[in-house]
PDB file of C-alpha atoms in Angstrom:
ATOM      1  CA  MET A   1      -2.603  16.431  78.912  1.00 70.00           C
ATOM      2  CA  ASN A   2      -4.331  13.069  78.446  1.00 83.00           C
ATOM      3  CA  ARG A   3      -5.892  11.672  75.286  1.00 83.00           C
ATOM      4  CA  ILE A   4      -9.464  12.769  76.117  1.00 88.00           C
ATOM      5  CA  GLU A   5      -8.322  16.314  76.910  1.00 90.00           C
ATOM      6  CA  GLU A   6      -6.443  16.459  73.601  1.00 88.00           C
ATOM      7  CA  GLU A   7      -9.550  15.332  71.706  1.00 89.00           C
ATOM      8  CA  GLN A   8     -11.660  17.891  73.566  1.00 93.00           C
ATOM      9  CA  GLN A   9      -9.188  20.604  72.631  1.00 94.00           C
ATOM     10  CA  VAL A  10      -9.200  19.616  68.943  1.00 93.00           C
ATOM     11  CA  VAL A  11     -12.988  19.426  68.712  1.00 95.00           C
ATOM     12  CA  GLU A  12     -13.267  22.816  70.432  1.00 97.00           C
ATOM     13  CA  LEU A  13     -10.790  24.368  67.992  1.00 96.00           C
ATOM     14  CA  MET A  14     -12.769  22.931  65.079  1.00 97.00           C
ATOM     15  CA  ILE A  15     -16.153  24.133  66.359  1.00 98.00           C
ATOM     16  CA  ARG A  16     -14.809  27.597  67.187  1.00 97.00           C
ATOM     17  CA  LEU A  17     -13.176  27.861  63.749  1.00 97.00           C
ATOM     18  CA  TYR A  18     -16.421  26.822  62.057  1.00 98.00           C
ATOM     19  CA  CYS A  19     -18.537  29.247  64.067  1.00 97.00           C
ATOM     20  CA  ARG A  20     -16.132  32.163  63.558  1.00 97.00           C
ATOM     21  CA  LYS A  21     -15.135  31.705  59.916  1.00 96.00           C
ATOM     22  CA  HIS A  22     -18.086  29.847  58.359  1.00 96.00           C
ATOM     23  CA  GLU A  23     -20.954  31.376  60.328  1.00 96.00           C
ATOM     24  CA  GLY A  24     -19.307  34.774  60.934  1.00 96.00           C
ATOM     25  CA  ASN A  25     -19.755  34.889  64.711  1.00 96.00           C
ATOM     26  CA  ASP A  26     -17.274  36.544  67.075  1.00 95.00           C
ATOM     27  CA  GLU A  27     -18.369  34.283  69.945  1.00 96.00           C
ATOM     28  CA  LEU A  28     -19.827  30.793  69.876  1.00 97.00           C
ATOM     29  CA  CYS A  29     -23.479  30.907  68.843  1.00 97.00           C
ATOM     30  CA  PRO A  30     -25.964  28.920  70.966  1.00 98.00           C
ATOM     31  CA  ALA A  31     -26.075  26.037  68.446  1.00 97.00           C
ATOM     32  CA  CYS A  32     -22.275  25.711  68.351  1.00 98.00           C
ATOM     33  CA  LYS A  33     -22.077  26.013  72.148  1.00 98.00           C
ATOM     34  CA  GLU A  34     -24.615  23.194  72.434  1.00 98.00           C
ATOM     35  CA  LEU A  35     -22.575  21.060  70.013  1.00 98.00           C
ATOM     36  CA  LEU A  36     -19.346  21.769  71.914  1.00 98.00           C
ATOM     37  CA  ASP A  37     -20.935  20.877  75.259  1.00 98.00           C
ATOM     38  CA  TYR A  38     -22.345  17.685  73.743  1.00 98.00           C
ATOM     39  CA  ALA A  39     -18.992  16.705  72.212  1.00 96.00           C
ATOM     40  CA  HIS A  40     -17.199  17.307  75.516  1.00 96.00           C
ATOM     41  CA  SER A  41     -19.781  15.256  77.418  1.00 96.00           C
ATOM     42  CA  ARG A  42     -19.438  12.357  74.968  1.00 94.00           C
ATOM     43  CA  LEU A  43     -15.650  12.455  75.276  1.00 93.00           C
ATOM     44  CA  ASP A  44     -15.898  12.550  79.081  1.00 92.00           C
ATOM     45  CA  ARG A  45     -17.931   9.333  78.933  1.00 92.00           C
ATOM     46  CA  CYS A  46     -15.799   7.559  76.328  1.00 90.00           C
ATOM     47  CA  ARG A  47     -15.463   3.902  77.233  1.00 88.00           C
ATOM     48  CA  TYR A  48     -11.952   3.739  75.734  1.00 86.00           C
ATOM     49  CA  GLY A  49     -10.518   6.455  77.955  1.00 82.00           C
ATOM     50  CA  VAL A  50      -6.821   7.097  77.336  1.00 79.00           C
ATOM     51  CA  ASP A  51      -6.762   4.380  74.644  1.00 82.00           C
ATOM     52  CA  LYS A  52      -9.400   6.214  72.622  1.00 80.00           C
ATOM     53  CA  PRO A  53      -9.007   6.100  68.837  1.00 80.00           C
ATOM     54  CA  THR A  54      -9.926   9.157  66.781  1.00 76.00           C
ATOM     55  CA  CYS A  55     -13.701   9.395  66.350  1.00 74.00           C
ATOM     56  CA  LYS A  56     -13.380   8.559  62.665  1.00 75.00           C
ATOM     57  CA  LYS A  57     -11.814   5.191  63.538  1.00 78.00           C
ATOM     58  CA  CYS A  58     -13.926   4.434  66.606  1.00 82.00           C
ATOM     59  CA  PRO A  59     -16.038   1.250  66.353  1.00 85.00           C
ATOM     60  CA  ILE A  60     -18.732   2.765  68.612  1.00 84.00           C
ATOM     61  CA  HIS A  61     -20.793   5.697  67.373  1.00 82.00           C
ATOM     62  CA  CYS A  62     -21.867   7.387  70.577  1.00 89.00           C
ATOM     63  CA  TYR A  63     -23.435  10.531  69.069  1.00 93.00           C
ATOM     64  CA  ARG A  64     -27.188  10.912  68.600  1.00 94.00           C
ATOM     65  CA  PRO A  65     -27.967  10.971  64.853  1.00 94.00           C
ATOM     66  CA  ALA A  66     -28.765  14.715  64.718  1.00 96.00           C
ATOM     67  CA  MET A  67     -25.610  15.650  66.613  1.00 96.00           C
ATOM     68  CA  LYS A  68     -23.556  13.247  64.520  1.00 94.00           C
ATOM     69  CA  GLU A  69     -24.663  15.064  61.366  1.00 96.00           C
ATOM     70  CA  ARG A  70     -23.855  18.444  62.906  1.00 97.00           C
ATOM     71  CA  ILE A  71     -20.360  17.425  64.017  1.00 95.00           C
ATOM     72  CA  LYS A  72     -19.664  15.809  60.645  1.00 94.00           C
ATOM     73  CA  LYS A  73     -20.624  19.074  58.921  1.00 97.00           C
ATOM     74  CA  VAL A  74     -18.322  21.056  61.230  1.00 97.00           C
ATOM     75  CA  MET A  75     -15.430  18.609  60.830  1.00 93.00           C
ATOM     76  CA  ARG A  76     -15.836  18.417  57.056  1.00 95.00           C
ATOM     77  CA  TRP A  77     -15.558  22.206  56.849  1.00 97.00           C
ATOM     78  CA  SER A  78     -12.972  22.794  59.607  1.00 96.00           C
ATOM     79  CA  GLY A  79     -10.707  19.814  58.991  1.00 92.00           C
ATOM     80  CA  PRO A  80      -8.974  21.107  55.855  1.00 93.00           C
ATOM     81  CA  ARG A  81      -8.646  24.586  57.376  1.00 95.00           C
ATOM     82  CA  MET A  82      -7.087  23.407  60.644  1.00 94.00           C
ATOM     83  CA  ILE A  83      -3.644  23.103  59.048  1.00 94.00           C
ATOM     84  CA  CYS A  84      -3.626  26.877  58.406  1.00 95.00           C
ATOM     85  CA  HIS A  85      -5.276  28.045  61.634  1.00 95.00           C
ATOM     86  CA  HIS A  86      -4.000  25.448  64.135  1.00 95.00           C
ATOM     87  CA  PRO A  87      -1.147  23.571  62.434  1.00 95.00           C
ATOM     88  CA  LEU A  88       0.280  21.771  65.485  1.00 93.00           C
ATOM     89  CA  ALA A  89      -3.086  20.450  66.616  1.00 91.00           C
ATOM     90  CA  ALA A  90      -3.917  19.400  63.053  1.00 90.00           C
ATOM     91  CA  ILE A  91      -0.635  17.554  62.533  1.00 92.00           C
ATOM     92  CA  ARG A  92      -0.894  15.770  65.909  1.00 89.00           C
ATOM     93  CA  HIS A  93      -4.459  14.715  65.085  1.00 83.00           C
ATOM     94  CA  LEU A  94      -3.499  13.468  61.618  1.00 83.00           C
ATOM     95  CA  LEU A  95      -0.574  11.476  62.998  1.00 85.00           C
ATOM     96  CA  ARG A  96      -2.782   9.884  65.622  1.00 79.00           C
ATOM     97  CA  GLU A  97      -5.328   8.971  62.953  1.00 76.00           C
ATOM     98  CA  MET A  98      -2.631   7.258  60.889  1.00 78.00           C
ATOM     99  CA  LYS A  99      -1.645   4.956  63.784  1.00 71.00           C
TER     100      LYS A  99
END
């Protein structure tokens, strides 16, 4: 799995966790599905490719302002909970962010 695919997997886990636990949906709601599709499309077009830093450390902010606020809200809520729900993905992401 390459770097972009790993990031796509982590962002999907975070959005699904947020939608399921915070919003109470069994399946992704239309708003979360739209956010997931947008996040995946931005990652697919990332100019850094396999050398991509975590979004938090990226010098280029490629999200539209409205989507940036939505993903920040999801990540702020999901981030601390990832260690309980998806510990391996969370630890890998944290280690990559520390590099």
